[in-house]
XYZ file of C-alpha atoms in Angstrom:
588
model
C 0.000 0.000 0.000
C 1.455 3.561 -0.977
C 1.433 5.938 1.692
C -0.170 9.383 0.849
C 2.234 12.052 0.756
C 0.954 15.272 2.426
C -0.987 18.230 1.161
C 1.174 21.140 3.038
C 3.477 21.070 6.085
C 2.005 20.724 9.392
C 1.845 24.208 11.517
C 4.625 23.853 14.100
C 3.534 23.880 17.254
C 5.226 26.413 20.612
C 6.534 23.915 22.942
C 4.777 24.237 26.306
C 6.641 26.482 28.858
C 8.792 24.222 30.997
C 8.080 24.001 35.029
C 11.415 26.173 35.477
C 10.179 28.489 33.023
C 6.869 28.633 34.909
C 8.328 29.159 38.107
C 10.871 31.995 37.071
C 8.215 34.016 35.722
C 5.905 33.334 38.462
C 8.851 34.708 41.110
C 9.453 38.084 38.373
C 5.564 39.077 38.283
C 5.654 38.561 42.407
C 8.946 40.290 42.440
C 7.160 43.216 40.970
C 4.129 43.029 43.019
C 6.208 43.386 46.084
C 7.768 46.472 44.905
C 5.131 48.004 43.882
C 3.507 47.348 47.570
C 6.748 47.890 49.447
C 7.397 51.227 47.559
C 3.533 52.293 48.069
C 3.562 52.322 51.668
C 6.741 54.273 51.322
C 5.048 56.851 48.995
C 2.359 57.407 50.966
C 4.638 58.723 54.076
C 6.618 60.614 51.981
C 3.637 62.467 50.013
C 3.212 65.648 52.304
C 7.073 66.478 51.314
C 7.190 65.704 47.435
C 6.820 68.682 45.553
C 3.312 69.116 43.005
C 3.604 68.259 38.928
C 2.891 71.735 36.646
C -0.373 70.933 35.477
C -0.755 71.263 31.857
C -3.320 73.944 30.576
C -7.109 72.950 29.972
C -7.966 72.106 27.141
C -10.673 74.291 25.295
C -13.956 73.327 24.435
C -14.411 72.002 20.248
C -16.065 73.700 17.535
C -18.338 71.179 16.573
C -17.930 71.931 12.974
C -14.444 71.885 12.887
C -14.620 68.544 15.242
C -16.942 66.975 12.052
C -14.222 67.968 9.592
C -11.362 66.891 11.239
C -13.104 63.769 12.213
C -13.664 63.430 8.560
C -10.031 63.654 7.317
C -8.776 61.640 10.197
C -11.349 58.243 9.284
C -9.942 59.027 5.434
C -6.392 58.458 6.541
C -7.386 55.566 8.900
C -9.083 53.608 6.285
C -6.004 54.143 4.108
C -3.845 53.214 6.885
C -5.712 49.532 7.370
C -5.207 49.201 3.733
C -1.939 49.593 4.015
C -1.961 46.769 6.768
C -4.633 44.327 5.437
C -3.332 44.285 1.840
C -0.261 46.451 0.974
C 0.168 45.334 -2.728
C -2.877 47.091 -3.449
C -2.180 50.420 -1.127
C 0.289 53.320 -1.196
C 2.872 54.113 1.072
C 2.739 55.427 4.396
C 4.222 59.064 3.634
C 6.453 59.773 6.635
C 7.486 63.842 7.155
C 11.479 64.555 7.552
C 11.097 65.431 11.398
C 8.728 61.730 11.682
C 11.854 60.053 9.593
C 14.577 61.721 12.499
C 11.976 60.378 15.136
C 14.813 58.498 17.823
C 11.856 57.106 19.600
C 11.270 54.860 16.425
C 14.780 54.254 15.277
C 15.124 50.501 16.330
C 14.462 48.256 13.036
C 12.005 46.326 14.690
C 9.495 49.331 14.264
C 9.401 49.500 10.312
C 10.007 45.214 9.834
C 7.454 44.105 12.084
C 4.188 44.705 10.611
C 2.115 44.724 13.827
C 4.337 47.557 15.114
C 4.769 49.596 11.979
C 1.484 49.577 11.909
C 0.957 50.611 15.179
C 3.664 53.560 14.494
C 2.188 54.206 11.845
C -1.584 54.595 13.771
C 0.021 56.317 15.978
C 1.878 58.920 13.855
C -1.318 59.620 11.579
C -3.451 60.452 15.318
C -0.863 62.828 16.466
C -0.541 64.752 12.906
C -4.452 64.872 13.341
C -5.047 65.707 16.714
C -2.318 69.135 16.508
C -4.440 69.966 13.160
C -7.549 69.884 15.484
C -5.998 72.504 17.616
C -5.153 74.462 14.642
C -8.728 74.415 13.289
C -10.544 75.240 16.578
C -12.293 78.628 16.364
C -12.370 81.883 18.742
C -8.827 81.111 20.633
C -7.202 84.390 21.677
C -3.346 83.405 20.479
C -2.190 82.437 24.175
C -4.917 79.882 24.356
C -4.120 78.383 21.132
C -0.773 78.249 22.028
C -1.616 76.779 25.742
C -3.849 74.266 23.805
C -1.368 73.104 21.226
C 1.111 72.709 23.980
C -1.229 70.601 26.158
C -1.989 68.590 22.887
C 1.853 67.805 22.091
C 2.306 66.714 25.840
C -0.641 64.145 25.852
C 0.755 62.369 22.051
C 3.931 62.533 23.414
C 3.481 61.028 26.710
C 1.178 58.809 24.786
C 3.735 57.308 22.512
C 3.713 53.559 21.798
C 7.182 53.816 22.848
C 6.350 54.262 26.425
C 4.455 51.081 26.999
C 5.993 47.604 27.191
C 3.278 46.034 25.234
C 3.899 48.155 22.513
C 7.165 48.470 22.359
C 9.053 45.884 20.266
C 12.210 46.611 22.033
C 11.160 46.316 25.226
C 9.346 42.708 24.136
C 12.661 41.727 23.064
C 14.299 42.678 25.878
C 11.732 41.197 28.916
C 12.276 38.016 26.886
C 15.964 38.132 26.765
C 16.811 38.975 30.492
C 13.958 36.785 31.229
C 12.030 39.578 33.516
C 15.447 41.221 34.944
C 14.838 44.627 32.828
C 11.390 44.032 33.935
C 12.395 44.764 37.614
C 15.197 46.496 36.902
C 13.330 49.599 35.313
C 10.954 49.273 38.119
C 13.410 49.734 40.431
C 14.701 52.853 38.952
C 11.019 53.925 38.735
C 10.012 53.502 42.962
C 13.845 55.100 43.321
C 12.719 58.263 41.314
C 8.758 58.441 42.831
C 10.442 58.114 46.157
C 12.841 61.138 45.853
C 10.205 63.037 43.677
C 12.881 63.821 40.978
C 13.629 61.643 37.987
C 17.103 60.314 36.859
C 18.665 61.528 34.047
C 22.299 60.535 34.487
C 24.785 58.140 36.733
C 24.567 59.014 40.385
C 27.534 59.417 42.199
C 29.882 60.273 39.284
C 30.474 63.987 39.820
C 31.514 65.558 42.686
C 31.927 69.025 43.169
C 35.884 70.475 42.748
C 37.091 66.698 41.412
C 35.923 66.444 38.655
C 33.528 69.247 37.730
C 33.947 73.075 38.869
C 37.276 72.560 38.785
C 38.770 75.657 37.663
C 41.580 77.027 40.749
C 40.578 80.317 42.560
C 38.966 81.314 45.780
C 35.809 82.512 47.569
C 36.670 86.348 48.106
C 33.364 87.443 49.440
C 30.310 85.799 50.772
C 27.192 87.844 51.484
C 22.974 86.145 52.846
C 22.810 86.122 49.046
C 25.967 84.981 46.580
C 29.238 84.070 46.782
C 31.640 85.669 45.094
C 34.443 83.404 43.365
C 37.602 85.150 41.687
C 39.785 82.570 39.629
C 43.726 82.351 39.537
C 45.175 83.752 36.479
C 46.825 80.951 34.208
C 48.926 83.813 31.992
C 51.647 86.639 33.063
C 49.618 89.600 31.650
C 45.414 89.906 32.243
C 43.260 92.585 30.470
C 43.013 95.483 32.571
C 39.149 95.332 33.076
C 37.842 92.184 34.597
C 34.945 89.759 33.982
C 32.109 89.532 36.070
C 29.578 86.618 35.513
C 25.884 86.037 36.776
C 24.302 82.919 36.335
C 20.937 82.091 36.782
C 20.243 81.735 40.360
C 17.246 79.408 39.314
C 20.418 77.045 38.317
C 23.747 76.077 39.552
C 26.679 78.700 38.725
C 28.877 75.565 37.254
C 27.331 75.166 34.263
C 29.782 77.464 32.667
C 32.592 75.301 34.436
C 31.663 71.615 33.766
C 34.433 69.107 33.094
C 37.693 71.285 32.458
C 37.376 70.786 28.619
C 33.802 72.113 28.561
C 34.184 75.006 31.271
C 33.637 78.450 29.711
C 35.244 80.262 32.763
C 38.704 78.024 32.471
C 38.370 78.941 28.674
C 38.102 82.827 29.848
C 40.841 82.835 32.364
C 43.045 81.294 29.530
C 42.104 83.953 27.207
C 43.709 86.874 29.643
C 40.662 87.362 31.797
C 40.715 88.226 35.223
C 37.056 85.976 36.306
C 34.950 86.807 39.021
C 31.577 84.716 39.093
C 28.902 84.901 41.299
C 27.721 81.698 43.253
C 23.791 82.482 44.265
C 22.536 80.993 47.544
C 19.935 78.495 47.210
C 16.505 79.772 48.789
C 15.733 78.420 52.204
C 13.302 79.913 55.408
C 16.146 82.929 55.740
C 15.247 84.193 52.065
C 11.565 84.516 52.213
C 11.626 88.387 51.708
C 13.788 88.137 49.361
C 12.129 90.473 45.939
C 14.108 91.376 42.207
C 15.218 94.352 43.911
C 17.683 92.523 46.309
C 18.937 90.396 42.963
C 19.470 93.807 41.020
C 20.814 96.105 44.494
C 21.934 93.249 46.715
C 23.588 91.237 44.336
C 24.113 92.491 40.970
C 24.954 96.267 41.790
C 26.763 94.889 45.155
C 28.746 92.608 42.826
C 30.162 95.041 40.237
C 31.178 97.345 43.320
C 32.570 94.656 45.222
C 34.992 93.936 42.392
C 35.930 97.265 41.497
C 37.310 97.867 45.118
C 39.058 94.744 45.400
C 41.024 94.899 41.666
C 41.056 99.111 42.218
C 39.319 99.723 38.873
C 36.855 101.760 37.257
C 34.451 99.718 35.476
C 33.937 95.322 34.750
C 33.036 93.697 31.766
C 29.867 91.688 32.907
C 27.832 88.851 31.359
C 24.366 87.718 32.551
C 22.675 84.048 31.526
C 19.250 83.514 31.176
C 17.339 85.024 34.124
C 20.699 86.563 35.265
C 20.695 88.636 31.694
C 16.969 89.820 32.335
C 18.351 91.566 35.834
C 21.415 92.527 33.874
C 19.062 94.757 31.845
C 17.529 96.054 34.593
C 20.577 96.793 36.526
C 22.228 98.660 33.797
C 19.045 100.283 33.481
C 19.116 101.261 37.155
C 22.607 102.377 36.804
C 22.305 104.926 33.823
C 19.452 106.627 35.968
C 21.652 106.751 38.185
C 24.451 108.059 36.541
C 26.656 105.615 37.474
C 26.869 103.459 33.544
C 30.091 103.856 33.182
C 31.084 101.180 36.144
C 29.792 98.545 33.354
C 32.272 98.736 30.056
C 30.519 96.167 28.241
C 27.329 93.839 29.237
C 27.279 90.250 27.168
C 23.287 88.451 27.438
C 23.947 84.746 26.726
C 20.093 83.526 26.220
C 18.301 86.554 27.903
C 14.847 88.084 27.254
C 13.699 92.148 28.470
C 10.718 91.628 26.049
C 8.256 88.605 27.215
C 5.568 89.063 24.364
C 6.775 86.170 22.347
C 8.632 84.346 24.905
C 7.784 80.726 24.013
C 6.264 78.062 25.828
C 7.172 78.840 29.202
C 4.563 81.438 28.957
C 2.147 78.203 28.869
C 2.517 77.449 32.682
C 1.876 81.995 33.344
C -1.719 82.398 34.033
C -4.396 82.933 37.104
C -3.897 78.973 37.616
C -0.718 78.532 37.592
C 0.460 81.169 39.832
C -1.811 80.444 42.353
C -0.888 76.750 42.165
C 3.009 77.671 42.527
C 1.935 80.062 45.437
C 0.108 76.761 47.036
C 3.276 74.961 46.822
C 5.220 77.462 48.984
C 7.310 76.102 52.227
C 8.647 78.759 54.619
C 8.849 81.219 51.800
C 10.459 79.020 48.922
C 9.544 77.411 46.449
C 10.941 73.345 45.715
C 13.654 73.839 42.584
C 12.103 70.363 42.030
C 8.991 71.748 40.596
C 11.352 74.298 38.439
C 12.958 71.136 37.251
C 9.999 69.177 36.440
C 8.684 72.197 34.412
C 11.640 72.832 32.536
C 11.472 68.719 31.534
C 8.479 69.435 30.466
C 9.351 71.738 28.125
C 11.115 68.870 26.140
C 9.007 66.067 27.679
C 10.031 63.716 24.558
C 13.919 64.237 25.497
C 13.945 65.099 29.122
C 11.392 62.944 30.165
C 9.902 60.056 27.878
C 13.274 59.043 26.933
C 14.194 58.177 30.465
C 10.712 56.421 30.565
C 11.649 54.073 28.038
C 15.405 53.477 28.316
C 15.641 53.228 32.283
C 12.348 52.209 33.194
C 11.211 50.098 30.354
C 14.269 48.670 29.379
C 16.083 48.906 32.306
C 19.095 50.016 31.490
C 22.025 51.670 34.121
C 22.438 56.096 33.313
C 24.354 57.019 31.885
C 27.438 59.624 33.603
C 27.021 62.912 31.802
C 27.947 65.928 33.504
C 25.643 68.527 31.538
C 22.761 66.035 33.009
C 23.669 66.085 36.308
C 23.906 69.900 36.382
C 20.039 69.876 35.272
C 19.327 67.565 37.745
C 21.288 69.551 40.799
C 18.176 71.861 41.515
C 17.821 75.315 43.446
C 14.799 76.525 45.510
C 14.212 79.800 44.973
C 12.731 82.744 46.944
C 8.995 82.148 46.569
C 7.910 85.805 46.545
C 10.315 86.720 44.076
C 9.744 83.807 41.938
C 5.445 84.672 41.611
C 6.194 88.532 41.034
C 8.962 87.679 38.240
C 6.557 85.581 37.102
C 3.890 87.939 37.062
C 5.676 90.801 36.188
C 7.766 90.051 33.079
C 6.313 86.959 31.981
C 2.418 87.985 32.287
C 2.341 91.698 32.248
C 5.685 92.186 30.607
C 6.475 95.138 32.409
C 10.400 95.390 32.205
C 9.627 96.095 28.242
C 7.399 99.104 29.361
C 9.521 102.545 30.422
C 9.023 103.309 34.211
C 6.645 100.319 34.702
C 8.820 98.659 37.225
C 11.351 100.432 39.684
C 14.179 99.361 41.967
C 14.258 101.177 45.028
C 12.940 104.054 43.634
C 14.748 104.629 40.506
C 12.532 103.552 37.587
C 13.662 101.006 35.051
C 13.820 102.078 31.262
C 15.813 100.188 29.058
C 15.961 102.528 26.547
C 18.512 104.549 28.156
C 21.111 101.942 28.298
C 24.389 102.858 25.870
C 26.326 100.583 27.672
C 27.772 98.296 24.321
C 26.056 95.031 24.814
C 27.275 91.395 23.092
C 23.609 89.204 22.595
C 23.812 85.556 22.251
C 20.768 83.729 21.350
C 20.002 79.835 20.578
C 18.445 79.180 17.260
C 17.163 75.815 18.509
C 16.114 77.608 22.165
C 13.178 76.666 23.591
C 13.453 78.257 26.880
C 14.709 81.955 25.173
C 13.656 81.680 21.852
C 15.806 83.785 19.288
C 13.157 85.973 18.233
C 12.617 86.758 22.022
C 16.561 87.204 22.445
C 16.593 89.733 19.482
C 14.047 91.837 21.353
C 16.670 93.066 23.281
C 17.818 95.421 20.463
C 14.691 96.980 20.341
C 14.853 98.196 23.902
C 18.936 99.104 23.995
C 20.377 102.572 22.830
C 24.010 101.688 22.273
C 25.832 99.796 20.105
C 25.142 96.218 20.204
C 26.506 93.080 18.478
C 23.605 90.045 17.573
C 24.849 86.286 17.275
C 22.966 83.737 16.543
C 24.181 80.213 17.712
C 23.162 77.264 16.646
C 21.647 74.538 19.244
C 19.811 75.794 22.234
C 19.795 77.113 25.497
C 22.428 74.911 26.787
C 24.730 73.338 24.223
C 24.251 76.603 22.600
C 26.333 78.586 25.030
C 28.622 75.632 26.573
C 30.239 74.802 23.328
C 33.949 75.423 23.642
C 36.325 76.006 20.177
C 37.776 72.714 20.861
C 34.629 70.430 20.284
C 34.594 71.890 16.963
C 30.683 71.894 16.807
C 27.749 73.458 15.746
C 28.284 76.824 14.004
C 27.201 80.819 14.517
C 25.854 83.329 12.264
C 26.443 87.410 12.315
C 25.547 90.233 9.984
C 27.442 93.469 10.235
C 24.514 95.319 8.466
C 21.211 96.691 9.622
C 19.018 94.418 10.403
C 15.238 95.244 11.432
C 14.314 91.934 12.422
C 15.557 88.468 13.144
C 14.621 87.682 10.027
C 16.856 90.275 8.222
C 19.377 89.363 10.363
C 19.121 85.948 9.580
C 18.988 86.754 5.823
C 22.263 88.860 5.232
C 24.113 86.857 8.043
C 27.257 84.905 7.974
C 27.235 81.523 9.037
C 30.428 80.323 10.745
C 31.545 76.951 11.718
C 32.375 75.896 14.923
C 32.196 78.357 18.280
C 31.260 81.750 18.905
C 33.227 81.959 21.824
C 36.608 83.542 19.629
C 33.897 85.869 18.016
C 33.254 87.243 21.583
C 36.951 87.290 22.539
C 37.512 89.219 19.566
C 34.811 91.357 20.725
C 36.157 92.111 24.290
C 39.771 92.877 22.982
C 38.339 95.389 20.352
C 37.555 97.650 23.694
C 41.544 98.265 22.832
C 42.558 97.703 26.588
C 45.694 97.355 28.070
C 47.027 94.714 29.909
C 48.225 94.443 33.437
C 50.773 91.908 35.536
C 48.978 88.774 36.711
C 50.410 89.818 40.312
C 49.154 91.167 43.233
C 45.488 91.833 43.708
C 45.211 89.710 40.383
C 45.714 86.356 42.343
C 43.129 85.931 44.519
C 44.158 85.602 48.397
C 42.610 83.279 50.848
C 40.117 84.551 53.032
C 39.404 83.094 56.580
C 36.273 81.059 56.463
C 35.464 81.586 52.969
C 37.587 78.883 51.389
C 38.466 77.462 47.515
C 36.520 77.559 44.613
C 33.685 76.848 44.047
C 32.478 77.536 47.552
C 30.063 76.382 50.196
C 26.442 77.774 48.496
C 27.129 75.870 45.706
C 27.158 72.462 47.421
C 23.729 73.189 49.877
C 21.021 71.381 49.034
């Protein structure tokens, strides 16, 4: 008898998991469950003293007409989209956009070969691209709530990301399989860690420590005040420009972002250049600091500052530079001193990433309103507020980078940070003076007084920026999303003397710490007239590489001479006050 032979191959079938197998997963999803009850009682003790999320805006109400149309367009693209999936011989091709094709969230293979999860990529690119047109097409939004809504909108798809769930990530899959559940409750781990300390991880803990191996740069405390610290730095050459550098930081950040690892440090760089550095170290807020206002940052520090270094070097005037929040009092202190009639103690004022003008200052004005500043009021201890709620709303700023990224790679995936000093500067917070912090807010962000001539005084000398000559340098990041360039170029609207406009590229960070020797991104100036950005940006010259030489170049054309590195240029101990870069800088 002739056996048949058979019509197709039989299906093969999974082999049953084995008892070991059973048992291993058994002990991970148990694992988990006792972490997740351990950390939970741990939570709830520790809830009065973690600091509030920024809410996100509310969402407006729909047209329903524009709901209907949208809805329309979006069932269109989803039909085409299961076409795509069900038969893709007889569909076209999923059209991606250049910034969806640089997406790093989608970069593994697995997203585009596996046709369950390019679909679901795909489903879940085509909802986000529809969802931000729904914004756009809503009716009767004043331009702030349009721009509140949109934001709220990109937060929600981005936080809803198939990325950021294990069951539809590919990766992650892969990855509980491989380890057999040890990402599984590895991420977890790092998860509890971060919920317990209200703060999340972005980079290797215990890595950088303070005068080792970041802030490194020689010199000594020379003054300490209930405010700042005041750090000069030890020549490195035998002749220093005659007028020294004075730098303010953003006392909503740590001064040592400007002196990271030596090869990074912007104040080594300086000191190398022939610059006699002073920097001011800002005190982080505590119980002692509840009265503190902007006038103390502009009279007590800023004013106090420039004085203090005159006396001790014997000269006339200082170069200065102000960052960020630091530049905004800059403004107002030069301001201040030109009523005054006491300009000519600044030479030369340099703005890296500084606003005076808040009416198109980006999306931090999405978190200024009624709501908001009575929610950051609510959130006040002894007269300061948490810098972990500064933190968490500056992540959310770039929620896809700052915080979904960490979502997936530490918590999903479970993989160890990575040591990066720039990170662990943005994670080394500052509390800040809570009734200074709600009238800045309220002030210049809301009411944009500082733009308005005698709108705001100090003391009682009104502010009016348009009777500062003193010849300013303005650095702004083409990529900034904190001080966005057009915001930065506001500042020659306001300022009366002569004034020199770069435009850097990257953002608020890499933009300014980005040191000759890395040989990266690139700069653009325009030595013509220039109404607008836009002009500017039209007749400019793009260089490559740093604009740090451009400003060097800058200070030296004052013509100044130079001076022995001896004497009152080396800075001299002072009892109690110790080395660079001080005591304020390390309280916490």
């Amino acid at each position: 008898m002739k056996a048949e032979a058979p019509s197709a191959a039989a299906p093969e079938v999974a082999a049953a998991p084995s008892l070991e197998d059973l048992q291993h997963w058994t002990w991970v999803w148990g694992r988990a469950q006792q972490m997740l009850m351990e950390q939970g009682f741990d939570l709830m003790a520790k809830a009065p003293q973690m600091p509030a999320m920024p809410s996100l805006p509310t969402m407006p109400p729909l047209d329903p007409a524009a709901a209907m149309r949208a809805g329309a367009d979006f069932w269109a693209d989803t039909m085409s989209l299961w076409q795509r999936f069900l038969d893709p011989s007889k569909a076209g091709t999923f059209e991606e956009t250049p910034e969806q094709a640089r997406d790093k969230r989608f970069k593994a293979p697995q997203w585009r070969e596996q046709p369950v999860f390019d679909f679901i990529r795909q489903s879940y690119l085509t909802v986000s691209e529809h969802l931000l047109k729904g914004v756009d097409s809503i009716e009767g939004l004043t331009p702030k709530q349009r721009e509140q809504a949109r934001f709220a909108t990109q937060g929600f798809i981005d936080a809803m990301s198939p990325s950021n769930f294990p069951a539809t990530n590919p990766v992650v899959i892969e990855k509980i399989v491989e380890t057999k559940g040890e990402s599984l409750l590895k991420g977890l781990q790092h998860m509890l860690k971060d919920l317990s300390k209200g703060q999340m991880t972005q980079t290797a803990e215990g890595v950088f420590a303070l005068g080792d191996n970041i802030a490194m740069t020689p010199g000594k405390v020379v003054k300490r005040t209930p405010l700042y610290e005041l750090i000069q730095y030890s020549p490195t050459t035998e002749t220093v420009i005659e007028t020294p550098l004075l730098i303010f930081p953003p006392w909503i950040n740590r001064f040592y972002i400007l002196d990271l690892s030596p090869e990074k440090s912007f104040i080594r760089w300086a000191v190398e250049q022939g610059l006699t550095v002073f920097v001011v170290s800002w005190k982080s807020a505590d119980a002692s600091m509840a009265d503190i206002v902007w006038d103390d940052y502009v009279e007590r520090g800023q004013i106090d500052a420039i004085d203090s270094v005159r006396e001790l070097l014997n000269v006339d005037a200082v170069h200065t530079i102000g960052y960020c929040v630091a530049g905004t009092t800059l403004a107002a202190t030069l301001a201040v001193l030109a009523a005054r009639g006491q300009a000519e103690k600044v030479k030369s004022a340099t703005f890296f990433t500084a606003q005076v003008d808040f009416s198109e200052a980006g999306d931090l004005n999405v978190f200024v309103d009624d709501e908001q500043l009575a929610l950051i009021q609510s959130l006040t201890t002894d007269g300061f507020l948490d810098g972990r709620y500064m933190a968490a709303t500056f992540n959310l700023l770039r929620g896809r980078d700052l915080i979904w990224n960490y979502v997936s790679s530490n918590y999903l995936l479970g993989e160890d940070y990575m040591p990066f000093d720039l990170l662990h500067w943005n994670s080394d917070v500052t509390n800040l003076p809570a009734k200074w912090h709600a009238s800045y807010l309220a002030d210049l962000y809301r009411d944009n007084l500082l733009a308005q001539a005698g709108a705001l005084s100090i003391g009682a000398t009104p502010v009016d920026l348009s009777k500062v000559v003193t010849p300013a340098y303005i650095q702004a990041g083409r990529e900034d999303h904190i001080a966005p360039a057009r915001s930065v170029w506001k500042i020659t609207e306001h300022f009366a003397g002569p004034l020199r406009f770069v435009l850097a590229g990257s953002g608020h960070i890499a933009g300014v710490v980005n040191p000759p020797s890395a040989q990266k991104y690139q700069y653009w100036t325009n030595d013509g007239a220039a109404a607008t950005l836009e002009e500017f940006v039209a007749g400019a010259t793009e260089t490559k590489g740093s604009w740090w030489p451009d400003w060097m170049s800058w200070i030296e054309g004052f013509g100044e001479p130079r001076t022995a590195a001896k004497g009152a240029r080396i800075p001299k101990p002072k009892e109690g006050l110790g080395d660079a870069p001080g005591s304020y800088v390390k309280t916490r």
